[in-house]
PDB file of C-alpha atoms in Angstrom:
ATOM      1  CA  MET A  18     158.935  64.171  94.241  1.00 37.00           C
ATOM      2  CA  ILE A  19     160.086  61.833  96.954  1.00 38.00           C
ATOM      3  CA  THR A  20     161.018  58.313  95.975  1.00 39.00           C
ATOM      4  CA  THR A  21     159.487  55.577  98.068  1.00 41.00           C
ATOM      5  CA  THR A  22     160.127  51.889  97.890  1.00 43.00           C
ATOM      6  CA  SER A  23     157.513  49.624  96.369  1.00 41.00           C
ATOM      7  CA  GLN A  24     158.319  47.074  99.092  1.00 43.00           C
ATOM      8  CA  PRO A  25     158.335  48.982 102.405  1.00 46.00           C
ATOM      9  CA  ARG A  26     160.925  47.787 104.932  1.00 53.00           C
ATOM     10  CA  ALA A  27     159.931  45.774 107.995  1.00 55.00           C
ATOM     11  CA  SER A  28     161.133  48.718 110.111  1.00 70.00           C
ATOM     12  CA  ALA A  29     158.034  50.618 108.937  1.00 78.00           C
ATOM     13  CA  ILE A  30     155.714  48.424 111.018  1.00 79.00           C
ATOM     14  CA  PRO A  31     156.864  49.585 114.504  1.00 84.00           C
ATOM     15  CA  LEU A  32     156.608  53.191 113.325  1.00 87.00           C
ATOM     16  CA  ILE A  33     153.090  52.596 111.957  1.00 85.00           C
ATOM     17  CA  VAL A  34     152.018  51.250 115.359  1.00 85.00           C
ATOM     18  CA  LEU A  35     153.764  54.024 117.313  1.00 89.00           C
ATOM     19  CA  VAL A  36     152.472  56.905 115.175  1.00 88.00           C
ATOM     20  CA  GLY A  37     148.931  55.505 115.306  1.00 85.00           C
ATOM     21  CA  THR A  38     149.123  55.217 119.097  1.00 87.00           C
ATOM     22  CA  LEU A  39     150.410  58.781 119.452  1.00 88.00           C
ATOM     23  CA  VAL A  40     147.705  60.220 117.191  1.00 82.00           C
ATOM     24  CA  GLY A  41     145.037  58.288 119.104  1.00 80.00           C
ATOM     25  CA  GLY A  42     146.430  59.845 122.276  1.00 81.00           C
ATOM     26  CA  ASN A  43     146.207  63.259 120.628  1.00 81.00           C
ATOM     27  CA  PHE A  44     142.489  62.810 120.022  1.00 76.00           C
ATOM     28  CA  ALA A  45     141.902  61.777 123.644  1.00 79.00           C
ATOM     29  CA  LEU A  46     143.830  64.795 124.958  1.00 82.00           C
ATOM     30  CA  ALA A  47     142.030  67.109 122.541  1.00 81.00           C
ATOM     31  CA  LYS A  48     138.618  65.806 123.589  1.00 78.00           C
ATOM     32  CA  TYR A  49     139.469  66.468 127.228  1.00 81.00           C
ATOM     33  CA  VAL A  50     140.569  70.041 126.475  1.00 82.00           C
ATOM     34  CA  VAL A  51     137.713  71.087 124.153  1.00 79.00           C
ATOM     35  CA  THR A  52     135.057  69.579 126.426  1.00 78.00           C
ATOM     36  CA  ASN A  53     136.442  71.714 129.261  1.00 78.00           C
ATOM     37  CA  GLY A  54     135.724  74.980 127.507  1.00 73.00           C
ATOM     38  CA  ILE A  55     138.677  75.818 125.237  1.00 78.00           C
ATOM     39  CA  SER A  56     137.814  76.808 121.664  1.00 78.00           C
ATOM     40  CA  PRO A  57     138.924  74.197 119.081  1.00 79.00           C
ATOM     41  CA  LEU A  58     140.559  76.929 116.980  1.00 83.00           C
ATOM     42  CA  VAL A  59     142.517  78.279 119.959  1.00 83.00           C
ATOM     43  CA  LEU A  60     143.569  74.771 120.994  1.00 84.00           C
ATOM     44  CA  PHE A  61     144.755  74.069 117.458  1.00 86.00           C
ATOM     45  CA  GLU A  62     146.836  77.275 117.436  1.00 88.00           C
ATOM     46  CA  TRP A  63     148.471  76.435 120.763  1.00 88.00           C
ATOM     47  CA  GLN A  64     149.128  72.879 119.632  1.00 88.00           C
ATOM     48  CA  VAL A  65     150.856  73.652 116.324  1.00 91.00           C
ATOM     49  CA  LEU A  66     152.698  76.686 117.710  1.00 91.00           C
ATOM     50  CA  GLY A  67     154.070  74.820 120.731  1.00 91.00           C
ATOM     51  CA  ALA A  68     155.034  71.726 118.743  1.00 91.00           C
ATOM     52  CA  GLY A  69     156.472  73.786 115.881  1.00 91.00           C
ATOM     53  CA  LEU A  70     158.636  75.920 118.183  1.00 92.00           C
ATOM     54  CA  ALA A  71     159.936  72.804 119.950  1.00 90.00           C
ATOM     55  CA  LEU A  72     160.986  71.277 116.622  1.00 88.00           C
ATOM     56  CA  PHE A  73     162.477  74.581 115.455  1.00 87.00           C
ATOM     57  CA  PHE A  74     164.622  74.730 118.608  1.00 88.00           C
ATOM     58  CA  ILE A  75     165.884  71.176 118.061  1.00 85.00           C
ATOM     59  CA  LEU A  76     166.580  71.968 114.414  1.00 84.00           C
ATOM     60  CA  ALA A  77     168.457  75.157 115.380  1.00 83.00           C
ATOM     61  CA  VAL A  78     170.646  73.200 117.806  1.00 82.00           C
ATOM     62  CA  ARG A  79     171.525  70.642 115.150  1.00 80.00           C
ATOM     63  CA  PHE A  80     171.901  72.956 112.144  1.00 76.00           C
ATOM     64  CA  ARG A  81     173.180  76.540 112.169  1.00 70.00           C
ATOM     65  CA  SER A  82     171.603  77.168 108.768  1.00 70.00           C
ATOM     66  CA  VAL A  83     168.109  76.399 110.068  1.00 68.00           C
ATOM     67  CA  LEU A  84     166.518  79.444 108.372  1.00 72.00           C
ATOM     68  CA  VAL A  85     168.111  78.483 105.043  1.00 70.00           C
ATOM     69  CA  ILE A  86     166.743  74.940 105.374  1.00 70.00           C
ATOM     70  CA  LEU A  87     163.210  76.080 106.238  1.00 75.00           C
ATOM     71  CA  GLY A  88     163.290  78.980 103.772  1.00 70.00           C
ATOM     72  CA  SER A  89     163.954  76.964 100.640  1.00 80.00           C
ATOM     73  CA  ARG A  90     161.126  77.283  98.124  1.00 84.00           C
ATOM     74  CA  PRO A  91     160.271  73.543  97.862  1.00 84.00           C
ATOM     75  CA  VAL A  92     160.097  73.195 101.659  1.00 84.00           C
ATOM     76  CA  LEU A  93     157.989  76.357 102.031  1.00 87.00           C
ATOM     77  CA  ILE A  94     155.457  75.335  99.377  1.00 88.00           C
ATOM     78  CA  TYR A  95     155.252  71.770 100.605  1.00 90.00           C
ATOM     79  CA  SER A  96     154.943  72.826 104.259  1.00 89.00           C
ATOM     80  CA  LEU A  97     152.071  75.212 103.521  1.00 91.00           C
ATOM     81  CA  VAL A  98     150.026  72.867 101.305  1.00 92.00           C
ATOM     82  CA  ASN A  99     150.723  69.766 103.389  1.00 90.00           C
ATOM     83  CA  GLY A 100     149.920  71.727 106.541  1.00 90.00           C
ATOM     84  CA  LEU A 101     146.554  72.871 105.212  1.00 92.00           C
ATOM     85  CA  LEU A 102     145.503  69.461 103.858  1.00 91.00           C
ATOM     86  CA  GLY A 103     146.991  67.216 106.516  1.00 87.00           C
ATOM     87  CA  VAL A 104     147.085  69.340 109.677  1.00 87.00           C
ATOM     88  CA  SER A 105     144.756  72.339 109.771  1.00 89.00           C
ATOM     89  CA  ILE A 106     141.651  71.058 108.012  1.00 91.00           C
ATOM     90  CA  PRO A 107     141.479  67.548 109.557  1.00 88.00           C
ATOM     91  CA  GLN A 108     142.590  68.697 113.023  1.00 83.00           C
ATOM     92  CA  ILE A 109     140.094  71.554 113.226  1.00 85.00           C
ATOM     93  CA  LEU A 110     137.309  69.339 111.855  1.00 87.00           C
ATOM     94  CA  SER A 111     138.170  66.658 114.413  1.00 83.00           C
ATOM     95  CA  TYR A 112     138.292  69.110 117.324  1.00 78.00           C
ATOM     96  CA  PHE A 113     134.869  70.522 116.460  1.00 81.00           C
ATOM     97  CA  ALA A 114     133.466  67.001 116.014  1.00 81.00           C
ATOM     98  CA  LEU A 115     134.888  65.763 119.323  1.00 74.00           C
ATOM     99  CA  GLN A 116     132.801  68.305 121.214  1.00 74.00           C
ATOM    100  CA  GLN A 117     129.727  66.189 120.414  1.00 76.00           C
ATOM    101  CA  VAL A 118     130.926  62.903 118.852  1.00 74.00           C
ATOM    102  CA  PRO A 119     132.237  60.164 121.201  1.00 70.00           C
ATOM    103  CA  ALA A 120     135.973  59.454 120.861  1.00 65.00           C
ATOM    104  CA  GLY A 121     135.234  55.813 120.024  1.00 63.00           C
ATOM    105  CA  LEU A 122     132.895  56.666 117.150  1.00 66.00           C
ATOM    106  CA  PHE A 123     135.279  59.295 115.809  1.00 73.00           C
ATOM    107  CA  THR A 124     138.264  56.933 115.712  1.00 67.00           C
ATOM    108  CA  VAL A 125     136.133  54.312 113.963  1.00 66.00           C
ATOM    109  CA  LEU A 126     135.504  56.804 111.168  1.00 71.00           C
ATOM    110  CA  ILE A 127     139.258  57.372 110.866  1.00 72.00           C
ATOM    111  CA  THR A 128     139.555  53.768 109.623  1.00 68.00           C
ATOM    112  CA  LEU A 129     138.073  54.862 106.310  1.00 71.00           C
ATOM    113  CA  SER A 130     141.357  56.665 105.590  1.00 75.00           C
ATOM    114  CA  PRO A 131     143.355  53.606 104.333  1.00 72.00           C
ATOM    115  CA  LEU A 132     140.599  52.521 101.933  1.00 71.00           C
ATOM    116  CA  LEU A 133     140.179  56.102 100.667  1.00 75.00           C
ATOM    117  CA  THR A 134     143.962  56.349 100.249  1.00 78.00           C
ATOM    118  CA  PHE A 135     143.947  53.171  98.167  1.00 74.00           C
ATOM    119  CA  CYS A 136     141.219  54.579  95.899  1.00 77.00           C
ATOM    120  CA  LEU A 137     142.842  58.013  95.532  1.00 80.00           C
ATOM    121  CA  SER A 138     146.276  56.460  94.882  1.00 78.00           C
ATOM    122  CA  SER A 139     144.760  54.304  92.166  1.00 76.00           C
ATOM    123  CA  LEU A 140     143.124  57.355  90.588  1.00 77.00           C
ATOM    124  CA  ALA A 141     146.309  59.430  90.816  1.00 76.00           C
ATOM    125  CA  GLY A 142     148.378  56.650  89.240  1.00 72.00           C
ATOM    126  CA  ARG A 143     145.626  55.768  86.744  1.00 70.00           C
ATOM    127  CA  LYS A 144     146.018  52.118  87.608  1.00 68.00           C
ATOM    128  CA  LEU A 145     144.800  49.701  90.258  1.00 67.00           C
ATOM    129  CA  LEU A 146     147.353  49.014  92.960  1.00 62.00           C
ATOM    130  CA  PRO A 147     148.416  45.377  93.629  1.00 71.00           C
ATOM    131  CA  MET A 148     145.628  43.150  94.896  1.00 74.00           C
ATOM    132  CA  ARG A 149     147.651  42.097  97.967  1.00 71.00           C
ATOM    133  CA  ARG A 150     147.624  45.715  99.135  1.00 69.00           C
ATOM    134  CA  LEU A 151     143.836  45.903  98.835  1.00 74.00           C
ATOM    135  CA  LEU A 152     143.541  42.588 100.716  1.00 77.00           C
ATOM    136  CA  GLY A 153     145.799  43.950 103.436  1.00 73.00           C
ATOM    137  CA  ILE A 154     143.739  47.125 103.781  1.00 72.00           C
ATOM    138  CA  LEU A 155     140.481  45.137 103.876  1.00 77.00           C
ATOM    139  CA  SER A 156     141.982  42.826 106.528  1.00 76.00           C
ATOM    140  CA  GLY A 157     142.808  45.852 108.660  1.00 70.00           C
ATOM    141  CA  LEU A 158     139.328  47.240 108.094  1.00 70.00           C
ATOM    142  CA  ALA A 159     137.881  43.889 109.188  1.00 75.00           C
ATOM    143  CA  GLY A 160     140.003  44.045 112.338  1.00 69.00           C
ATOM    144  CA  VAL A 161     138.622  47.435 113.275  1.00 63.00           C
ATOM    145  CA  THR A 162     135.087  46.290 112.423  1.00 68.00           C
ATOM    146  CA  VAL A 163     135.496  43.342 114.801  1.00 67.00           C
ATOM    147  CA  ALA A 164     136.753  45.669 117.526  1.00 59.00           C
ATOM    148  CA  THR A 165     133.734  47.942 117.132  1.00 56.00           C
ATOM    149  CA  ALA A 166     131.024  45.419 116.248  1.00 57.00           C
ATOM    150  CA  ASP A 167     129.233  45.642 119.595  1.00 50.00           C
ATOM    151  CA  TRP A 168     129.735  49.368 120.014  1.00 49.00           C
ATOM    152  CA  GLU A 169     126.411  51.095 120.537  1.00 48.00           C
ATOM    153  CA  ALA A 170     126.581  54.771 119.723  1.00 48.00           C
ATOM    154  CA  SER A 171     124.194  56.750 121.843  1.00 46.00           C
ATOM    155  CA  THR A 172     125.031  60.261 120.781  1.00 52.00           C
ATOM    156  CA  ASN A 173     123.022  63.409 120.332  1.00 58.00           C
ATOM    157  CA  ALA A 174     125.509  64.782 117.813  1.00 58.00           C
ATOM    158  CA  GLY A 175     123.813  66.633 115.000  1.00 69.00           C
ATOM    159  CA  PHE A 176     124.422  66.317 111.273  1.00 73.00           C
ATOM    160  CA  LEU A 177     127.137  68.995 111.106  1.00 80.00           C
ATOM    161  CA  TRP A 178     129.165  67.363 113.904  1.00 79.00           C
ATOM    162  CA  LEU A 179     128.963  63.964 112.227  1.00 77.00           C
ATOM    163  CA  LEU A 180     129.811  65.505 108.832  1.00 81.00           C
ATOM    164  CA  ALA A 181     132.930  67.120 110.327  1.00 83.00           C
ATOM    165  CA  ALA A 182     133.963  63.732 111.721  1.00 80.00           C
ATOM    166  CA  ALA A 183     133.298  61.959 108.396  1.00 79.00           C
ATOM    167  CA  LEU A 184     135.286  64.504 106.339  1.00 86.00           C
ATOM    168  CA  THR A 185     138.404  64.038 108.490  1.00 87.00           C
ATOM    169  CA  PRO A 186     139.506  60.677 106.973  1.00 82.00           C
ATOM    170  CA  PHE A 187     138.965  62.062 103.456  1.00 87.00           C
ATOM    171  CA  PHE A 188     141.463  64.861 104.024  1.00 90.00           C
ATOM    172  CA  LEU A 189     143.886  62.440 105.697  1.00 86.00           C
ATOM    173  CA  ALA A 190     143.706  60.197 102.621  1.00 84.00           C
ATOM    174  CA  LEU A 191     144.168  63.168 100.289  1.00 89.00           C
ATOM    175  CA  THR A 192     147.241  64.188 102.271  1.00 88.00           C
ATOM    176  CA  ASN A 193     148.721  60.688 102.047  1.00 82.00           C
ATOM    177  CA  VAL A 194     148.576  60.860  98.248  1.00 86.00           C
ATOM    178  CA  TYR A 195     149.858  64.450  98.122  1.00 88.00           C
ATOM    179  CA  ARG A 196     152.854  63.632 100.323  1.00 82.00           C
ATOM    180  CA  GLU A 197     153.793  60.660  98.162  1.00 78.00           C
ATOM    181  CA  HIS A 198     153.888  62.791  95.021  1.00 82.00           C
ATOM    182  CA  ALA A 199     155.080  66.153  96.322  1.00 85.00           C
ATOM    183  CA  MET A 200     157.470  65.653  99.252  1.00 83.00           C
ATOM    184  CA  PRO A 201     160.817  67.319  98.393  1.00 83.00           C
ATOM    185  CA  ALA A 202     163.475  64.704  97.640  1.00 78.00           C
ATOM    186  CA  GLY A 203     166.191  64.460 100.280  1.00 76.00           C
ATOM    187  CA  ALA A 204     164.535  66.953 102.612  1.00 76.00           C
ATOM    188  CA  ASN A 205     165.247  66.661 106.338  1.00 79.00           C
ATOM    189  CA  PRO A 206     162.201  65.065 108.087  1.00 79.00           C
ATOM    190  CA  LEU A 207     162.678  67.346 111.102  1.00 83.00           C
ATOM    191  CA  ALA A 208     162.676  70.428 108.856  1.00 84.00           C
ATOM    192  CA  LEU A 209     159.522  69.286 107.051  1.00 85.00           C
ATOM    193  CA  ALA A 210     157.753  68.618 110.345  1.00 86.00           C
ATOM    194  CA  ALA A 211     158.788  71.998 111.812  1.00 87.00           C
ATOM    195  CA  GLY A 212     157.913  73.874 108.610  1.00 89.00           C
ATOM    196  CA  THR A 213     154.517  72.195 108.352  1.00 90.00           C
ATOM    197  CA  LEU A 214     153.538  73.032 111.930  1.00 91.00           C
ATOM    198  CA  LEU A 215     154.970  76.569 112.005  1.00 91.00           C
ATOM    199  CA  SER A 216     153.327  77.512 108.701  1.00 91.00           C
ATOM    200  CA  GLN A 217     149.934  76.653 110.194  1.00 91.00           C
ATOM    201  CA  ALA A 218     150.729  78.397 113.482  1.00 92.00           C
ATOM    202  CA  ILE A 219     151.482  81.619 111.570  1.00 91.00           C
ATOM    203  CA  LEU A 220     148.401  81.196 109.383  1.00 90.00           C
ATOM    204  CA  PHE A 221     146.053  80.769 112.358  1.00 87.00           C
ATOM    205  CA  MET A 222     147.744  83.236 114.722  1.00 87.00           C
ATOM    206  CA  PRO A 223     144.810  85.736 114.441  1.00 84.00           C
ATOM    207  CA  VAL A 224     142.499  83.357 116.367  1.00 75.00           C
ATOM    208  CA  THR A 225     144.353  84.276 119.567  1.00 71.00           C
ATOM    209  CA  LEU A 226     143.176  87.886 119.090  1.00 72.00           C
ATOM    210  CA  PHE A 227     139.531  86.897 119.534  1.00 66.00           C
ATOM    211  CA  PRO A 228     137.935  87.974 122.839  1.00 58.00           C
ATOM    212  CA  ASP A 229     139.092  85.538 125.560  1.00 56.00           C
ATOM    213  CA  GLY A 230     140.913  83.626 122.815  1.00 53.00           C
ATOM    214  CA  GLY A 231     144.078  83.054 124.804  1.00 53.00           C
ATOM    215  CA  GLN A 232     142.518  82.524 128.237  1.00 55.00           C
ATOM    216  CA  LEU A 233     141.943  79.221 129.961  1.00 54.00           C
ATOM    217  CA  PRO A 234     138.577  78.543 131.623  1.00 55.00           C
ATOM    218  CA  LEU A 235     138.518  79.129 135.373  1.00 51.00           C
ATOM    219  CA  HIS A 236     137.663  75.482 136.005  1.00 60.00           C
ATOM    220  CA  ASP A 237     140.824  73.449 136.742  1.00 62.00           C
ATOM    221  CA  PRO A 238     143.303  75.535 134.663  1.00 68.00           C
ATOM    222  CA  GLY A 239     146.313  73.599 136.001  1.00 72.00           C
ATOM    223  CA  ARG A 240     145.204  70.310 134.443  1.00 79.00           C
ATOM    224  CA  LEU A 241     144.282  72.048 131.217  1.00 80.00           C
ATOM    225  CA  HIS A 242     147.743  73.635 131.045  1.00 81.00           C
ATOM    226  CA  LEU A 243     149.303  70.204 131.518  1.00 86.00           C
ATOM    227  CA  ALA A 244     147.012  68.625 128.904  1.00 84.00           C
ATOM    228  CA  VAL A 245     147.891  71.309 126.339  1.00 86.00           C
ATOM    229  CA  LEU A 246     151.635  70.890 127.020  1.00 89.00           C
ATOM    230  CA  CYS A 247     151.317  67.113 126.619  1.00 89.00           C
ATOM    231  CA  LEU A 248     149.385  67.665 123.394  1.00 89.00           C
ATOM    232  CA  CYS A 249     152.198  69.861 122.043  1.00 90.00           C
ATOM    233  CA  ALA A 250     154.864  67.297 122.986  1.00 90.00           C
ATOM    234  CA  VAL A 251     152.960  64.354 121.504  1.00 89.00           C
ATOM    235  CA  THR A 252     152.251  66.367 118.341  1.00 87.00           C
ATOM    236  CA  ALA A 253     155.926  67.262 117.879  1.00 88.00           C
ATOM    237  CA  LEU A 254     157.025  63.640 118.296  1.00 89.00           C
ATOM    238  CA  SER A 255     154.273  62.225 116.077  1.00 87.00           C
ATOM    239  CA  TYR A 256     155.090  64.581 113.196  1.00 83.00           C
ATOM    240  CA  VAL A 257     158.807  63.801 113.323  1.00 83.00           C
ATOM    241  CA  LEU A 258     157.977  60.079 113.214  1.00 87.00           C
ATOM    242  CA  THR A 259     155.413  60.714 110.465  1.00 82.00           C
ATOM    243  CA  PHE A 260     158.006  62.163 108.100  1.00 79.00           C
ATOM    244  CA  GLU A 261     160.505  59.451 109.017  1.00 81.00           C
ATOM    245  CA  LEU A 262     157.841  56.838 108.247  1.00 84.00           C
ATOM    246  CA  TYR A 263     157.320  58.409 104.831  1.00 76.00           C
ATOM    247  CA  ARG A 264     160.946  57.646 104.045  1.00 76.00           C
ATOM    248  CA  ARG A 265     160.222  53.962 104.634  1.00 77.00           C
ATOM    249  CA  THR A 266     156.850  53.431 102.954  1.00 76.00           C
ATOM    250  CA  ASP A 267     154.379  55.019 100.549  1.00 71.00           C
ATOM    251  CA  GLY A 268     150.990  56.654 101.000  1.00 69.00           C
ATOM    252  CA  VAL A 269     149.031  53.390 101.129  1.00 68.00           C
ATOM    253  CA  GLY A 270     151.454  51.896 103.646  1.00 72.00           C
ATOM    254  CA  PHE A 271     151.320  55.009 105.802  1.00 74.00           C
ATOM    255  CA  SER A 272     147.529  55.107 105.697  1.00 70.00           C
ATOM    256  CA  GLN A 273     147.453  51.975 107.896  1.00 73.00           C
ATOM    257  CA  VAL A 274     148.354  54.271 110.777  1.00 80.00           C
ATOM    258  CA  GLY A 275     144.606  54.984 110.854  1.00 71.00           C
ATOM    259  CA  TYR A 276     143.855  51.476 112.103  1.00 71.00           C
ATOM    260  CA  PHE A 277     146.071  51.941 115.153  1.00 78.00           C
ATOM    261  CA  VAL A 278     144.650  55.398 115.720  1.00 77.00           C
ATOM    262  CA  THR A 279     141.312  53.639 116.067  1.00 72.00           C
ATOM    263  CA  LEU A 280     142.533  50.968 118.479  1.00 75.00           C
ATOM    264  CA  SER A 281     144.384  53.428 120.692  1.00 80.00           C
ATOM    265  CA  GLY A 282     141.410  55.798 120.533  1.00 74.00           C
ATOM    266  CA  ILE A 283     139.071  53.019 121.649  1.00 72.00           C
ATOM    267  CA  ALA A 284     141.385  52.074 124.532  1.00 77.00           C
ATOM    268  CA  MET A 285     141.882  55.669 125.679  1.00 77.00           C
ATOM    269  CA  GLY A 286     138.200  56.501 125.258  1.00 71.00           C
ATOM    270  CA  ALA A 287     137.397  53.582 127.563  1.00 73.00           C
ATOM    271  CA  PHE A 288     140.091  54.492 130.098  1.00 73.00           C
ATOM    272  CA  PHE A 289     139.604  58.259 130.284  1.00 72.00           C
ATOM    273  CA  PHE A 290     135.956  58.772 129.306  1.00 70.00           C
ATOM    274  CA  GLY A 291     134.333  55.496 130.381  1.00 71.00           C
ATOM    275  CA  GLU A 292     133.302  54.606 126.828  1.00 67.00           C
ATOM    276  CA  PRO A 293     132.533  50.876 126.320  1.00 64.00           C
ATOM    277  CA  ILE A 294     135.443  48.726 125.093  1.00 64.00           C
ATOM    278  CA  ARG A 295     135.007  45.877 122.642  1.00 59.00           C
ATOM    279  CA  PRO A 296     135.455  42.230 123.758  1.00 65.00           C
ATOM    280  CA  TRP A 297     137.209  41.080 120.553  1.00 65.00           C
ATOM    281  CA  PHE A 298     140.080  43.507 120.963  1.00 61.00           C
ATOM    282  CA  ALA A 299     142.930  40.923 120.741  1.00 65.00           C
ATOM    283  CA  PHE A 300     141.501  39.277 117.603  1.00 72.00           C
ATOM    284  CA  SER A 301     141.176  42.641 115.908  1.00 67.00           C
ATOM    285  CA  VAL A 302     144.856  43.376 116.628  1.00 65.00           C
ATOM    286  CA  LEU A 303     145.831  40.087 114.931  1.00 72.00           C
ATOM    287  CA  LEU A 304     143.822  41.067 111.858  1.00 73.00           C
ATOM    288  CA  LEU A 305     145.526  44.462 111.820  1.00 66.00           C
ATOM    289  CA  PHE A 306     149.012  42.944 111.823  1.00 67.00           C
ATOM    290  CA  LEU A 307     147.955  40.447 109.151  1.00 73.00           C
ATOM    291  CA  GLY A 308     146.731  43.346 107.043  1.00 69.00           C
ATOM    292  CA  MET A 309     150.018  45.224 107.483  1.00 63.00           C
ATOM    293  CA  ALA A 310     152.054  42.151 106.574  1.00 65.00           C
ATOM    294  CA  LEU A 311     150.024  41.666 103.376  1.00 69.00           C
ATOM    295  CA  SER A 312     149.978  45.305 102.364  1.00 62.00           C
ATOM    296  CA  ASN A 313     153.689  45.862 103.054  1.00 55.00           C
ATOM    297  CA  GLY A 314     154.795  42.773 101.147  1.00 58.00           C
ATOM    298  CA  HIS A 315     155.879  40.578 104.084  1.00 53.00           C
ATOM    299  CA  LEU A 316     153.273  37.947 103.162  1.00 56.00           C
ATOM    300  CA  SER A 317     152.415  36.987  99.612  1.00 56.00           C
ATOM    301  CA  THR A 318     149.063  36.011  98.194  1.00 51.00           C
ATOM    302  CA  PRO A 319     148.759  32.760  96.188  1.00 53.00           C
ATOM    303  CA  HIS A 320     149.504  33.079  92.470  1.00 51.00           C
ATOM    304  CA  ARG A 321     147.638  31.157  89.811  1.00 48.00           C
ATOM    305  CA  ARG A 322     149.813  28.698  87.905  1.00 49.00           C
ATOM    306  CA  VAL A 323     150.044  29.322  84.204  1.00 45.00           C
ATOM    307  CA  PRO A 324     149.131  26.197  82.181  1.00 49.00           C
ATOM    308  CA  GLY A 325     152.244  24.680  80.672  1.00 49.00           C
ATOM    309  CA  GLY A 326     154.517  26.551  83.104  1.00 46.00           C
ATOM    310  CA  ASP A 327     157.231  24.879  85.202  1.00 43.00           C
TER     311      ASP A 327
END
């Protein structure tokens, strides 16, 4: 089990913002690719394989015993389970959902992840987490609500598409709790990221054997190639930063990444897909940072004085 600090360091906040922005960019890139005719399963295989091989190459350059590092039993088990819960299931669900669900609506649903993480962490620990952390999460949720208050969803997405989108934050929350309790102590973040991605690439390799599974659509293949390469690069970087962030905070702290996924998703949905942007964007960002400061212990909530105390 990995040991995390109960008071996450201030250095966690820039990483929370950066990882959230990168993941929001991932969703925008993925929406572009799947709406141009590439199967979500094939895109997922290319994404995790490309990102995993890039991280493996970096790991091999830095450590000669790369196969020993990745082949250790704790890393193998963790990589497989974490990959299924936190990579394969939510990514594939999101890619199917994004074929019909607007990027803005999808990223709004992602904001349920911190609150679900709080609830699951409380259940796993059989105790309620500190009230300041709940206040911080609710502040962040309020910030996202403000940013999306005037968003009018005009979508023809059916029930199954919306269900796929709604299940994504649940699996992200479940993964946050699993990582906190199961991450191998002292493991190299780069090795965990590479192992997680490569385990899923191997698991889903058969999808490339489907008819036309590895072919790009005839329409604008050059841009699609570039988009897939960018998706691989952003994925590799985001997973390295994800495991580094887990060394600096716990599952509830990490779950706040979801808020910045939403904000970056809203911004990129407006820029790339012409989706309406919210007028209270700046105020929502202030609420997000207030929520992070509360939840990570950089601001304290008032304490009741005990009668007779000094």
